[in-house]
Coordinates of C-alpha atoms (C1' of nucleotides) in Angstrom, one line a residue:
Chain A
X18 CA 0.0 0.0 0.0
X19 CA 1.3 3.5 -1.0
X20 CA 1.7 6.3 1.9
X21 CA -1.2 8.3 1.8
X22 CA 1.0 11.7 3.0
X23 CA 3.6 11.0 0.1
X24 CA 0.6 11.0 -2.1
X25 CA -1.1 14.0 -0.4
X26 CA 2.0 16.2 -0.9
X27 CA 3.0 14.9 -4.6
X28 CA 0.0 13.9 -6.5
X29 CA 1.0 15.0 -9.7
X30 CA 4.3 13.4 -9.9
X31 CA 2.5 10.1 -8.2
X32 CA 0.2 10.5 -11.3
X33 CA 3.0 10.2 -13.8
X34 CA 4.9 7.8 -12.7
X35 CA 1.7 5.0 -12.4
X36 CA 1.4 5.6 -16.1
X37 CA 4.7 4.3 -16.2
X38 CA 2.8 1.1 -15.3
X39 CA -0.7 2.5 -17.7
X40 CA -2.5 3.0 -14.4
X41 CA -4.4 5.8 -15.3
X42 CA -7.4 5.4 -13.0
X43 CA -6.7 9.0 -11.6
X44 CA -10.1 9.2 -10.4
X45 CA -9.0 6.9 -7.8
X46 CA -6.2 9.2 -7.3
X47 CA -8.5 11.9 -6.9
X48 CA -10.5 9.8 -4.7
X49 CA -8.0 8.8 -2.0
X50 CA -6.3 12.8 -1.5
X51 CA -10.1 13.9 -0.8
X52 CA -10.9 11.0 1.2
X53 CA -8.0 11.8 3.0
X54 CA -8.7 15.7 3.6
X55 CA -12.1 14.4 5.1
X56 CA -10.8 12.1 7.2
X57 CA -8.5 14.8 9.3
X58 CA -11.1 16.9 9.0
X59 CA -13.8 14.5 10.8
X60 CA -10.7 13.4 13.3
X61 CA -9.8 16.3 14.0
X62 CA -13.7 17.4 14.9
X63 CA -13.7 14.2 16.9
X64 CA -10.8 14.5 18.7
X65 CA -11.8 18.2 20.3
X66 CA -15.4 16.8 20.7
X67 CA -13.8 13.6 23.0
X68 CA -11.7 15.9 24.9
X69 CA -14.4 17.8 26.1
X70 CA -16.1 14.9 27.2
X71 CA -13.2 13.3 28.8
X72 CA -13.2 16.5 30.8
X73 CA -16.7 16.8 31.8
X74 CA -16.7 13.3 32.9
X75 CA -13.6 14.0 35.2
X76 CA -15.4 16.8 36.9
X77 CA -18.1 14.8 37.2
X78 CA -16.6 12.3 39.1
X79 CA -14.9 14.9 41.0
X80 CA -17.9 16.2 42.3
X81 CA -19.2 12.9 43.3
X82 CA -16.3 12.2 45.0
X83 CA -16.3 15.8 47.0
X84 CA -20.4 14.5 47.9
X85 CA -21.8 17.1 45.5
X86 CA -24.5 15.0 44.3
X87 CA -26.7 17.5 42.7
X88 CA -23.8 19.4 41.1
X89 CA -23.1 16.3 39.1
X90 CA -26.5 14.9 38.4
X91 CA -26.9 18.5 36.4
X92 CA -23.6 18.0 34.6
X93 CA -24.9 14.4 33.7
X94 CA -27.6 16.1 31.6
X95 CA -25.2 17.7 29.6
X96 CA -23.3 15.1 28.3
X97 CA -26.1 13.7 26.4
X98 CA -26.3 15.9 23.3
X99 CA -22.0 15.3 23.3
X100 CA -22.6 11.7 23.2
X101 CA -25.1 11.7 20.9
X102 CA -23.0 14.1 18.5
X103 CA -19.9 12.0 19.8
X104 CA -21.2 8.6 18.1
X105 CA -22.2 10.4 14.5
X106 CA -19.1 11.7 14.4
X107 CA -17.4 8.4 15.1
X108 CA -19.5 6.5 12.8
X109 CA -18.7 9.2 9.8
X110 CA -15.2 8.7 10.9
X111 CA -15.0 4.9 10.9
X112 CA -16.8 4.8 7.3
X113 CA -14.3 7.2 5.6
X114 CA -11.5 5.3 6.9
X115 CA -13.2 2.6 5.5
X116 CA -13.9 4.1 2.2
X117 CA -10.5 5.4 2.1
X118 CA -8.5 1.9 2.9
X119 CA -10.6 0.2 0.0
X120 CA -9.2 3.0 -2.3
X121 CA -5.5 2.5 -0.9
X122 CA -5.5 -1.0 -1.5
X123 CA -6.7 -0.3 -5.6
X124 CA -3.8 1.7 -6.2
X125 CA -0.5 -0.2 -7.1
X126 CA 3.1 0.4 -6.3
X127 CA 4.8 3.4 -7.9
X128 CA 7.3 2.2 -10.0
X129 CA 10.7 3.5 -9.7
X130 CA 11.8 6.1 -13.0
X131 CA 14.1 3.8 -14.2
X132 CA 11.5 1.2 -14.8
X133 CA 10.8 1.1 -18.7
X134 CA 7.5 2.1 -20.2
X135 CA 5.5 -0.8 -22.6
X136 CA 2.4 -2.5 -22.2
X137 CA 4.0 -6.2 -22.9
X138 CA 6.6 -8.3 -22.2
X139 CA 8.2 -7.1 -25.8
X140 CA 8.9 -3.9 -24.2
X141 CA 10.8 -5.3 -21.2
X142 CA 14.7 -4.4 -21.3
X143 CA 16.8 -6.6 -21.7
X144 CA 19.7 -5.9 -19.6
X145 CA 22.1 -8.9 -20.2
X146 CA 22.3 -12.1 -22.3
X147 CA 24.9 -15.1 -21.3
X148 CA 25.8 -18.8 -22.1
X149 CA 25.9 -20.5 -24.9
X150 CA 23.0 -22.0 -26.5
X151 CA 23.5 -25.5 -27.3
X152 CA 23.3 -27.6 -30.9
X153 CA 21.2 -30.5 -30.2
X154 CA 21.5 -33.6 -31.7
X155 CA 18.7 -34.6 -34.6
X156 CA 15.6 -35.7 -32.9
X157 CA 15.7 -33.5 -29.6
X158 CA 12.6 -33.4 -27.9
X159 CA 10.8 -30.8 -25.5
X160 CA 10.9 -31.8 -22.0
X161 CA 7.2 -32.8 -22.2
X162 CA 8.2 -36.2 -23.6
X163 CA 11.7 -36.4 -22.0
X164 CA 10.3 -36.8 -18.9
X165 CA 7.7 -39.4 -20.3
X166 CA 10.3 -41.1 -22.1
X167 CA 12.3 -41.3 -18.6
X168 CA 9.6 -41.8 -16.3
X169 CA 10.2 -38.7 -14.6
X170 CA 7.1 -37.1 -14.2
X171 CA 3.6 -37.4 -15.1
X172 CA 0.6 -35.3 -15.5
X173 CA -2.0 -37.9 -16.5
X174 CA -1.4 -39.6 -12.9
X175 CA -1.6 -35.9 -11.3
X176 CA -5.0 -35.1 -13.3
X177 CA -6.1 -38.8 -11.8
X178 CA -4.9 -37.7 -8.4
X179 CA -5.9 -34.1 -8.3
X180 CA -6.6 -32.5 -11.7
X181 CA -4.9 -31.1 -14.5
X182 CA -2.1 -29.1 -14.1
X183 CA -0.9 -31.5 -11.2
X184 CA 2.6 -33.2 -11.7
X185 CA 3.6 -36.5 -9.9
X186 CA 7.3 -36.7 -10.1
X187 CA 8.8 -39.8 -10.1
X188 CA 12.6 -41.8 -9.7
X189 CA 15.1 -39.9 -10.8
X190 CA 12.5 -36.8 -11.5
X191 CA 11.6 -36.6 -8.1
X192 CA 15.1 -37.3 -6.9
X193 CA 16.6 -34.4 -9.8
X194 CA 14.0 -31.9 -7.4
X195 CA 14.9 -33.0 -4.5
X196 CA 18.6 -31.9 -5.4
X197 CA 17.9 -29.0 -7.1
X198 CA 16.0 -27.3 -3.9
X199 CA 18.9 -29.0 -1.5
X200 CA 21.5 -26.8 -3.7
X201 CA 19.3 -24.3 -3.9
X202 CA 19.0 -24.1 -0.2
X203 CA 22.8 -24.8 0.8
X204 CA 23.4 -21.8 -1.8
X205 CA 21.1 -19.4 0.3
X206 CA 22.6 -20.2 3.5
X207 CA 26.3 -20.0 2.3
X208 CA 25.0 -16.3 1.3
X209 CA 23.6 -15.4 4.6
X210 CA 19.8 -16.1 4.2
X211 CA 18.7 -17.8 7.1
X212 CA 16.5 -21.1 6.2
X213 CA 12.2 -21.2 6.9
X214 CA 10.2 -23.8 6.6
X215 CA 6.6 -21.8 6.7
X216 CA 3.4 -22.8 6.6
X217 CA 1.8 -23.4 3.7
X218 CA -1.7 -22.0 4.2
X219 CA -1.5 -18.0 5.2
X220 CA -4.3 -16.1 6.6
X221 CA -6.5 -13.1 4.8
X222 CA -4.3 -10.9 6.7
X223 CA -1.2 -12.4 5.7
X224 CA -2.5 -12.8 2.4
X225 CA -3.2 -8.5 2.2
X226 CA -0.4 -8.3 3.7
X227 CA 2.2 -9.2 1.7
X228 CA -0.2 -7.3 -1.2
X229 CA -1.6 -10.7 -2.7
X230 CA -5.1 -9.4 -1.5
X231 CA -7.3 -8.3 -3.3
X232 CA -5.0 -7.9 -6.6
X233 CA -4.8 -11.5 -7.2
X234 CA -7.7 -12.5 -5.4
X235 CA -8.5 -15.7 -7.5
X236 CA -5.3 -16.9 -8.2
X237 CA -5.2 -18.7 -4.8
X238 CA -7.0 -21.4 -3.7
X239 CA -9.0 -20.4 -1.1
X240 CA -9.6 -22.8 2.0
X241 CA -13.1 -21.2 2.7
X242 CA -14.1 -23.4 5.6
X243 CA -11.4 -22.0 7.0
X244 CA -10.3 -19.3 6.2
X245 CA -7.2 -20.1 5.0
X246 CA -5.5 -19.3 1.2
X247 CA -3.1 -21.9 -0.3
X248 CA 0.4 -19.9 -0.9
X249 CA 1.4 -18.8 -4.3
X250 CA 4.6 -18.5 -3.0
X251 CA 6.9 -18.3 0.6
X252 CA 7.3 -14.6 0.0
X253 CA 3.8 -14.5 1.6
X254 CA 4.5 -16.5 5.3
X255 CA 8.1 -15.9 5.2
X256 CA 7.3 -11.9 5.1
X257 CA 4.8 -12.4 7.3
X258 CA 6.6 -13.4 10.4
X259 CA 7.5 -9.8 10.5
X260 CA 4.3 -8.4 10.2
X261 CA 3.6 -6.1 13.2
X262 CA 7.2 -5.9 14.3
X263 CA 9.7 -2.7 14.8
X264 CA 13.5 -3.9 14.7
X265 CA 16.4 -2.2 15.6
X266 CA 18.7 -0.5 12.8
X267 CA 21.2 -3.6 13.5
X268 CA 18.9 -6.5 12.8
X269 CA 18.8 -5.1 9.0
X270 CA 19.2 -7.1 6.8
X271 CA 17.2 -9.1 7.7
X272 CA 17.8 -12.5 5.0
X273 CA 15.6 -15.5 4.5
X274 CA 15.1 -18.2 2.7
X275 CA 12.1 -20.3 2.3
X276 CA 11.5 -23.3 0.4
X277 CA 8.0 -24.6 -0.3
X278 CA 5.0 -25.9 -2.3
X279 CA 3.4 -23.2 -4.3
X280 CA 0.2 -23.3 -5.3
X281 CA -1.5 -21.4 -8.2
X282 CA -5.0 -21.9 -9.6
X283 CA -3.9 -20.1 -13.4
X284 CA -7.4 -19.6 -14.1
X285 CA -7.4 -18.5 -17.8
X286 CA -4.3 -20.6 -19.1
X287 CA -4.3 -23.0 -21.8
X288 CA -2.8 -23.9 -24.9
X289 CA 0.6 -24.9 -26.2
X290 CA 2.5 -22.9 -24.1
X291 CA 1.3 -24.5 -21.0
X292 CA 2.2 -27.6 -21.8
X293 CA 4.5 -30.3 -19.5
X294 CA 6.7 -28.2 -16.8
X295 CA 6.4 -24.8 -18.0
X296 CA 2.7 -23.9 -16.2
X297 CA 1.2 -26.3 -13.4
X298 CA -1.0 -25.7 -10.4
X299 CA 1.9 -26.8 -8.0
X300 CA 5.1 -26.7 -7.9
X301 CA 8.5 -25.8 -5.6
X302 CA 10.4 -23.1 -5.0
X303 CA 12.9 -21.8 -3.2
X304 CA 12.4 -17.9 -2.4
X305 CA 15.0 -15.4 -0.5
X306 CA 13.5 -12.5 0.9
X307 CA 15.7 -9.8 2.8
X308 CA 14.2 -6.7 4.7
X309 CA 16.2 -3.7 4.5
X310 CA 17.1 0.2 5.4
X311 CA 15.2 2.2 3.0
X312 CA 18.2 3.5 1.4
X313 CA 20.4 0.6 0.8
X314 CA 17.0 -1.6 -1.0
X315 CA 18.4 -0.7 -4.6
X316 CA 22.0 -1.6 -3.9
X317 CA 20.6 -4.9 -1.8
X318 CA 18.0 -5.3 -5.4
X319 CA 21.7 -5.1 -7.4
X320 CA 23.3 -7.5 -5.4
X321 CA 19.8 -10.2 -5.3
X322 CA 19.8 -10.3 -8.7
X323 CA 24.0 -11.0 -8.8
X324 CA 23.0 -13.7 -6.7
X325 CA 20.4 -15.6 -9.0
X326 CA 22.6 -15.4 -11.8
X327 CA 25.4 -17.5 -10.3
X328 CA 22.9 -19.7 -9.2
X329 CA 21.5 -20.3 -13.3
X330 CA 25.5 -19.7 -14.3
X331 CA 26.1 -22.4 -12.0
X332 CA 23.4 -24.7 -13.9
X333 CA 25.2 -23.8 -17.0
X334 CA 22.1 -22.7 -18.6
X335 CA 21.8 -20.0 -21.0
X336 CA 19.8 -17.2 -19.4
X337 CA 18.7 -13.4 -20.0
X338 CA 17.8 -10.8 -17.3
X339 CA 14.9 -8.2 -18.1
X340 CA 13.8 -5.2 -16.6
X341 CA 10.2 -5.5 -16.6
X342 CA 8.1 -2.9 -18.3
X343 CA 5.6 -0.8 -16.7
X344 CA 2.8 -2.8 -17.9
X345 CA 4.4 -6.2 -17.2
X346 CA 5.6 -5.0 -13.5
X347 CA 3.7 -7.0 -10.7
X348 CA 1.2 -4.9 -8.9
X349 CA 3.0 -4.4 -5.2
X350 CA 6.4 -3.8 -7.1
X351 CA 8.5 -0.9 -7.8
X352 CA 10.9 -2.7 -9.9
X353 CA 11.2 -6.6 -11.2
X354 CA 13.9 -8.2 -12.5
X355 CA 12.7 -11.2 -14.5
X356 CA 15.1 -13.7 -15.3
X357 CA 14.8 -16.7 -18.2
X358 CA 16.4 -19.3 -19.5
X359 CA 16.9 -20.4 -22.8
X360 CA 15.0 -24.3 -23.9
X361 CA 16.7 -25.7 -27.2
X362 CA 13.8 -27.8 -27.9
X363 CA 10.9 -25.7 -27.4
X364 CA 13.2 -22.8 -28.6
X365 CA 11.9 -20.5 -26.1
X366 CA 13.0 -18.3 -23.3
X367 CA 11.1 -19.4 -19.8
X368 CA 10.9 -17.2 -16.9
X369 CA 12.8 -19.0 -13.9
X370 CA 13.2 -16.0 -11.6
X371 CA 11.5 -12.8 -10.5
X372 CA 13.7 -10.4 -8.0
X373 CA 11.8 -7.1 -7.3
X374 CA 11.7 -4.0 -4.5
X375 CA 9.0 -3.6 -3.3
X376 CA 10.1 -0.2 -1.6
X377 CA 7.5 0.3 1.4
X378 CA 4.7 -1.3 -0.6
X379 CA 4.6 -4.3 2.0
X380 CA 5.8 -3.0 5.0
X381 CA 3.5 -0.3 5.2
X382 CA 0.6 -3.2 5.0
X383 CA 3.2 -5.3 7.1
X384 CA 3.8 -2.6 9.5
X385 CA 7.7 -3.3 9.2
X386 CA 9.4 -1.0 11.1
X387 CA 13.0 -0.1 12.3
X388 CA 14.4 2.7 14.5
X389 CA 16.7 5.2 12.7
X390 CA 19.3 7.4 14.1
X391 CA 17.0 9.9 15.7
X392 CA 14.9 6.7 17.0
X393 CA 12.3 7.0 15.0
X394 CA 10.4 4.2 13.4
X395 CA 10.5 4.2 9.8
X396 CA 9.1 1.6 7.8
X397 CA 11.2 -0.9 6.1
X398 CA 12.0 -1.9 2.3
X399 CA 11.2 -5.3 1.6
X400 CA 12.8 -7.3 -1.8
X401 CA 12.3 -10.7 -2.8
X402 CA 13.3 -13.2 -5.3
X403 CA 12.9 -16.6 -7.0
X404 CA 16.4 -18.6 -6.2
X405 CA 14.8 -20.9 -7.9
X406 CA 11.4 -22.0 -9.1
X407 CA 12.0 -25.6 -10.4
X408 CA 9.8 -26.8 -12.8
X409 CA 11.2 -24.9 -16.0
X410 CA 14.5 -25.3 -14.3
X411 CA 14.0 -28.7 -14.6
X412 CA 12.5 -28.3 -17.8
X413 CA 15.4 -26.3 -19.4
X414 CA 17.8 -29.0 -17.5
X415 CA 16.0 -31.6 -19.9
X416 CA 15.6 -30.0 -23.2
X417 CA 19.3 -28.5 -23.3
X418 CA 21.8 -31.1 -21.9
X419 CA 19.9 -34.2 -24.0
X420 CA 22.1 -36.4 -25.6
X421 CA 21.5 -39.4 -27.4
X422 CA 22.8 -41.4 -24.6
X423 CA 20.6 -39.4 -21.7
X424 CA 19.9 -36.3 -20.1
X425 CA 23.8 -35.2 -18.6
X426 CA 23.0 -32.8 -15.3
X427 CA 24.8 -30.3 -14.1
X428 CA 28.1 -30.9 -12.6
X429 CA 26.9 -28.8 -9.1
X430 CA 23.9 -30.8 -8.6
X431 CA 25.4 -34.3 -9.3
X432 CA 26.5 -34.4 -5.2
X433 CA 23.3 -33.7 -4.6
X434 CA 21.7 -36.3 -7.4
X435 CA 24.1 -39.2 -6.8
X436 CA 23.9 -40.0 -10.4
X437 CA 25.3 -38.2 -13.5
X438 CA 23.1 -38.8 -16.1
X439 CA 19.3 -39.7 -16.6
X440 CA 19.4 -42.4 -19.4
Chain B
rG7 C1' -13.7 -32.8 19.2
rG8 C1' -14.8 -32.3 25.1
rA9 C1' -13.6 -29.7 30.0
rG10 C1' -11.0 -25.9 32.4
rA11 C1' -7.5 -21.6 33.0
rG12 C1' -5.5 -17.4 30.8
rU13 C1' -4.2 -13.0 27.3
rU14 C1' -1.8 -5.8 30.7
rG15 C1' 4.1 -1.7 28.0
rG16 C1' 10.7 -4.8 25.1
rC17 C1' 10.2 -8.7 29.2
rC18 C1' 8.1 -10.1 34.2
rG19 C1' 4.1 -8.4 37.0
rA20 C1' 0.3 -5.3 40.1
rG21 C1' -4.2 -3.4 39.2
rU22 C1' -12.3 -5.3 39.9
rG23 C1' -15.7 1.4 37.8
rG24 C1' -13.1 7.9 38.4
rU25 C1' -7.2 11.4 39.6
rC26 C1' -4.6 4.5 35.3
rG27 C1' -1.0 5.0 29.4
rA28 C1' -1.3 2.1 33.7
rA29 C1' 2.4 0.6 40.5
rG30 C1' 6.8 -2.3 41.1
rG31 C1' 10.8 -5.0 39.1
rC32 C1' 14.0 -6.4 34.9
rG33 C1' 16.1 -4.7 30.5
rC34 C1' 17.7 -0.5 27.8
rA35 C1' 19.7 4.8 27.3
rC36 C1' 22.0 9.0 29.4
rG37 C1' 24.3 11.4 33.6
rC38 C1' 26.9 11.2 38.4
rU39 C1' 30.5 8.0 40.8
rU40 C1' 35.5 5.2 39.2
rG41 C1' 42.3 4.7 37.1
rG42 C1' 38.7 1.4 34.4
rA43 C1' 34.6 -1.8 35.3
rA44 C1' 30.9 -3.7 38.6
rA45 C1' 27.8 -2.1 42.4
rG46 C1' 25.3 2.3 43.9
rC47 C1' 22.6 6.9 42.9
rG48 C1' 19.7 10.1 39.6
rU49 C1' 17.0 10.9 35.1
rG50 C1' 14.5 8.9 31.1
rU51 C1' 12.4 4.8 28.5
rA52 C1' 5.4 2.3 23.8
rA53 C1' 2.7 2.8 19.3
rA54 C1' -0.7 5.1 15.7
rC55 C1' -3.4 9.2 14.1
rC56 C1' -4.6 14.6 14.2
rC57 C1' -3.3 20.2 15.0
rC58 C1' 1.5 22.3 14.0
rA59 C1' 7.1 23.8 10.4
rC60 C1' 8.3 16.0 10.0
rA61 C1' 10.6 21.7 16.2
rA62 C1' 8.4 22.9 20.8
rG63 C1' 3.7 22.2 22.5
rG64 C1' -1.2 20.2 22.5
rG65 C1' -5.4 16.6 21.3
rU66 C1' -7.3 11.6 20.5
rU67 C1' -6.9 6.4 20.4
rU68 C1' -4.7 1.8 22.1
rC69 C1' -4.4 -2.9 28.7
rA70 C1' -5.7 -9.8 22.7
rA71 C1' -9.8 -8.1 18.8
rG72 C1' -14.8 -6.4 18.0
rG73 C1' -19.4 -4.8 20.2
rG74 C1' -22.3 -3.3 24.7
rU75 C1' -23.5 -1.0 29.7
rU76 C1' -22.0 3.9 32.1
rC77 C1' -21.3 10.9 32.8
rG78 C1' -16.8 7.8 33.2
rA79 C1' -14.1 0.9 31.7
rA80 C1' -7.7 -2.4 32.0
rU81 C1' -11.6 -3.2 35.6
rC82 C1' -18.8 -5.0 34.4
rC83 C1' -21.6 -7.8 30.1
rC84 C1' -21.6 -10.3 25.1
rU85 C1' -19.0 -12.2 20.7
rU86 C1' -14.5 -13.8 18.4
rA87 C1' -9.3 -15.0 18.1
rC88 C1' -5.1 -16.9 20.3
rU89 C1' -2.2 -19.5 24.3
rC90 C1' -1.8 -23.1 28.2
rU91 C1' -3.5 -27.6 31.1
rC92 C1' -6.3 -32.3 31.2
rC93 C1' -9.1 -35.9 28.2
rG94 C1' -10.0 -37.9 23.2
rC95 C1' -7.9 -38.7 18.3
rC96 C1' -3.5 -38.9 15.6
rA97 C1' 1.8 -38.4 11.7

RNA sequence: GGAGAGUUGGCCGAGUGGUCGAAGGCGCACGCUUGGAAAGCGUGUAAACCCCACAAGGGUUUCAAGGGUUCGAAUCCCUUACUCUCCGCCA
């Protein structure tokens, strides 16, 4: 959620840069700075109304305490007409708070100047392009029937189990993920992220906390008996476990990694470019998340994003970096790195990784605060990033290092894999 | 799932209708003391919003959350959430 007082003092500039993004609902613009202006206005009404009363109701009991009976029984009368006016007052208040939270929670992140204009991912800049893409041998498959051919995975058992879009991994598929988030997680704690295991089912609060709610409200499978939404990620419990809190300037950063189920419902996606690994309903990933000073969140974006791509140089998979367009940047974020990698087969770039800032987007629906020098609380940046999400890992894994005698992996991962190749 | 107990400031803990944002202790900060430290002494020590210059100063709200009673609620009533104990079930 923005700050309403940087809007209230900049609305102009706040204007221009959402178009960045082609948010040009300015109405709603409009709408929160006047809901705003009411608000004080009705508080501050309030707040001189309450103090009378607080007064009068001290005297009050004064002169019951000093025996003056009838003194206070006459005072009494007066209060009425202040209560009444007291509790319209409060109720006018309450409803444009109201009014003005559902606005705050429409408007998206601003996004920072350096983020690119475009409506679509073909306006996204590309920032860097490594590796080498490999020459396949005739008859190279996509990953789809790789992993049939291997018994690695399958989706008609998953649609039996579940429903579409739900993988069962197998032998040396499910053993190939079970490395690949191991790596992934010794990697994370070699670089100082300190390892979560969260629950998997988050709250409404946590889900509006973290900025899910209501954006992508539908997207998540929502536990109704309970309450509860399935996470689309760890970013959302992970972040969460700071929700409410005020840290000293010494805890920051503060580094975490989570690894966990995700669970998206993809409502609308079909077709050919759905197909095998590269969209299903679940799937694993492992997430960092760091929680920063305000201005250090850039340099700490810079350095998160140096960090993922050792993790795919590692791989030794061919890989682009993006800086997402306005009209491609997530709706809590201020600026997104994406990151893809190159599959021979499908001959296609797949997004593996998504690193952005999120500025004070989060914590200021977090409430993720830290003292400054002149102890005051100021709320935090938050940043977090993909290191990785496996199935088009796994997917690119396939497709590129196919042989005719197997699929080779990675040299990093084969500790972890106890075997060398897939054949 | 059944029965009971509880939830107060960074922590512990007092407080059953008025002067309680809340005793006392611990912790922390600053000062005095010291060659230095400890002890001791003193002072200070929550958050949010509003007025205002993001200063000083002032106002309001907050004792798990929401609602109610009352001139007045941490204190009484109702609802909800969470925690703990016992029983049941169970990886």
């Amino acid at each position: 959620m923005l700050q309403i007082a940087a809007i209230r003092d900049n609305i102009d500039q706040v204007k221009e840069l959402l178009e960045i993004r082609n948010f040009k609902e300015f109405d709603l613009v409009d709408k929160v700075v006047k809901l705003d202006e009411d608000r004080r206005k009705t508080q501050h009404q309030l707040d001189a109304q309450l103090s009378e009363s607080k007064k009068i109701a001290k005297s009050i009991g004064a002169l019951y305490q000093s025996g003056k009976q009838e003194e206070a029984n006459a005072m009494r009368e007066k209060t009425a007409t202040l209560k009444e006016s007291n509790k319209q007052l409060e109720e006018s208040l309450s409803s444009i708070e109201q009014a003005l939270q559902e606005a705050m929670v429409q408007l998206p992140n601003i996004p920072n100047s350096l983020v690119p204009k475009g409506n679509t991912d073909e306006d996204n800049l590309n920032i860097k392009q490594e590796g080498t893409i490999p020459k396949l041998y005739e008859g190279a498959k996509p990953h789809w029937e790789l992993l049939e051919q291997y018994e690695l995975m399958s989706l008609e058992l998953g649609s039996k189990i579940a429903g579409a879009g739900f993988p069962v991994f197998m032998g040396k598929g499910a053993r190939l993920q079970r490395a690949l988030v191991a790596y992934f997680l010794d990697f994370a704690n070699k670089n100082g992220y300190k390892e979560i295991i969260p629950p998997l089912l988050v709250n409404e609060t946590s889900a509006y906390a973290t900025g899910q709610l209501p954006d992508k409200d539908g997207q998540m499978y929502h536990v109704v008996n309970d309450g509860l939404y399935l996470i689309p990620t760890a970013e959302v419990p992970v972040t969460n476990m700071y929700r409410d809190t005020i840290v000293g300037k010494d805890d920051l950063p503060i580094k975490l990694t989570g690894h966990s189920q995700c669970f998206r419902r993809e409502a609308g996606s079909y077709g050919a470019h759905v197909r095998g690994l590269n969209r299903v309903h679940q799937f694993e990933k492992v997430e960092i998340v760091q929680i920063v000073e305000p201005q250090k969140s850039y340099e700490v974006l810079d350095e998160m994003v140096a960090y993922v791509e050792q993790i795919i140089q590692s791989l030794e998979l061919p890989y682009r970096i993006l800086r997402l367009c306005g009209g491609d940047l997530g709706f809590c974020s201020a600026m997104t790195y994406d990151f893809e990698v190159f599959t021979v087969a499908q001959d296609r770039w797949l997004e593996v990784s998504s690193v952005s800032n999120f500025e004070t987007f989060q914590s200021n629906r977090l409430k993720v605060r830290y003292k400054d020098d002149n102890g005051k609380n100021q709320l935090c940046h938050t940043l977090n990033g993909s290191a990785l999400a496996l199935p088009r890992i796994i997917a690119a894994i396939l497709e590129n290092n196919q042989t005719e005698e197997g699929i080779v992996i990675p040299e990093v991962l084969r500790p972890y894999t106890g075997f060398d190749i897939i054949s």
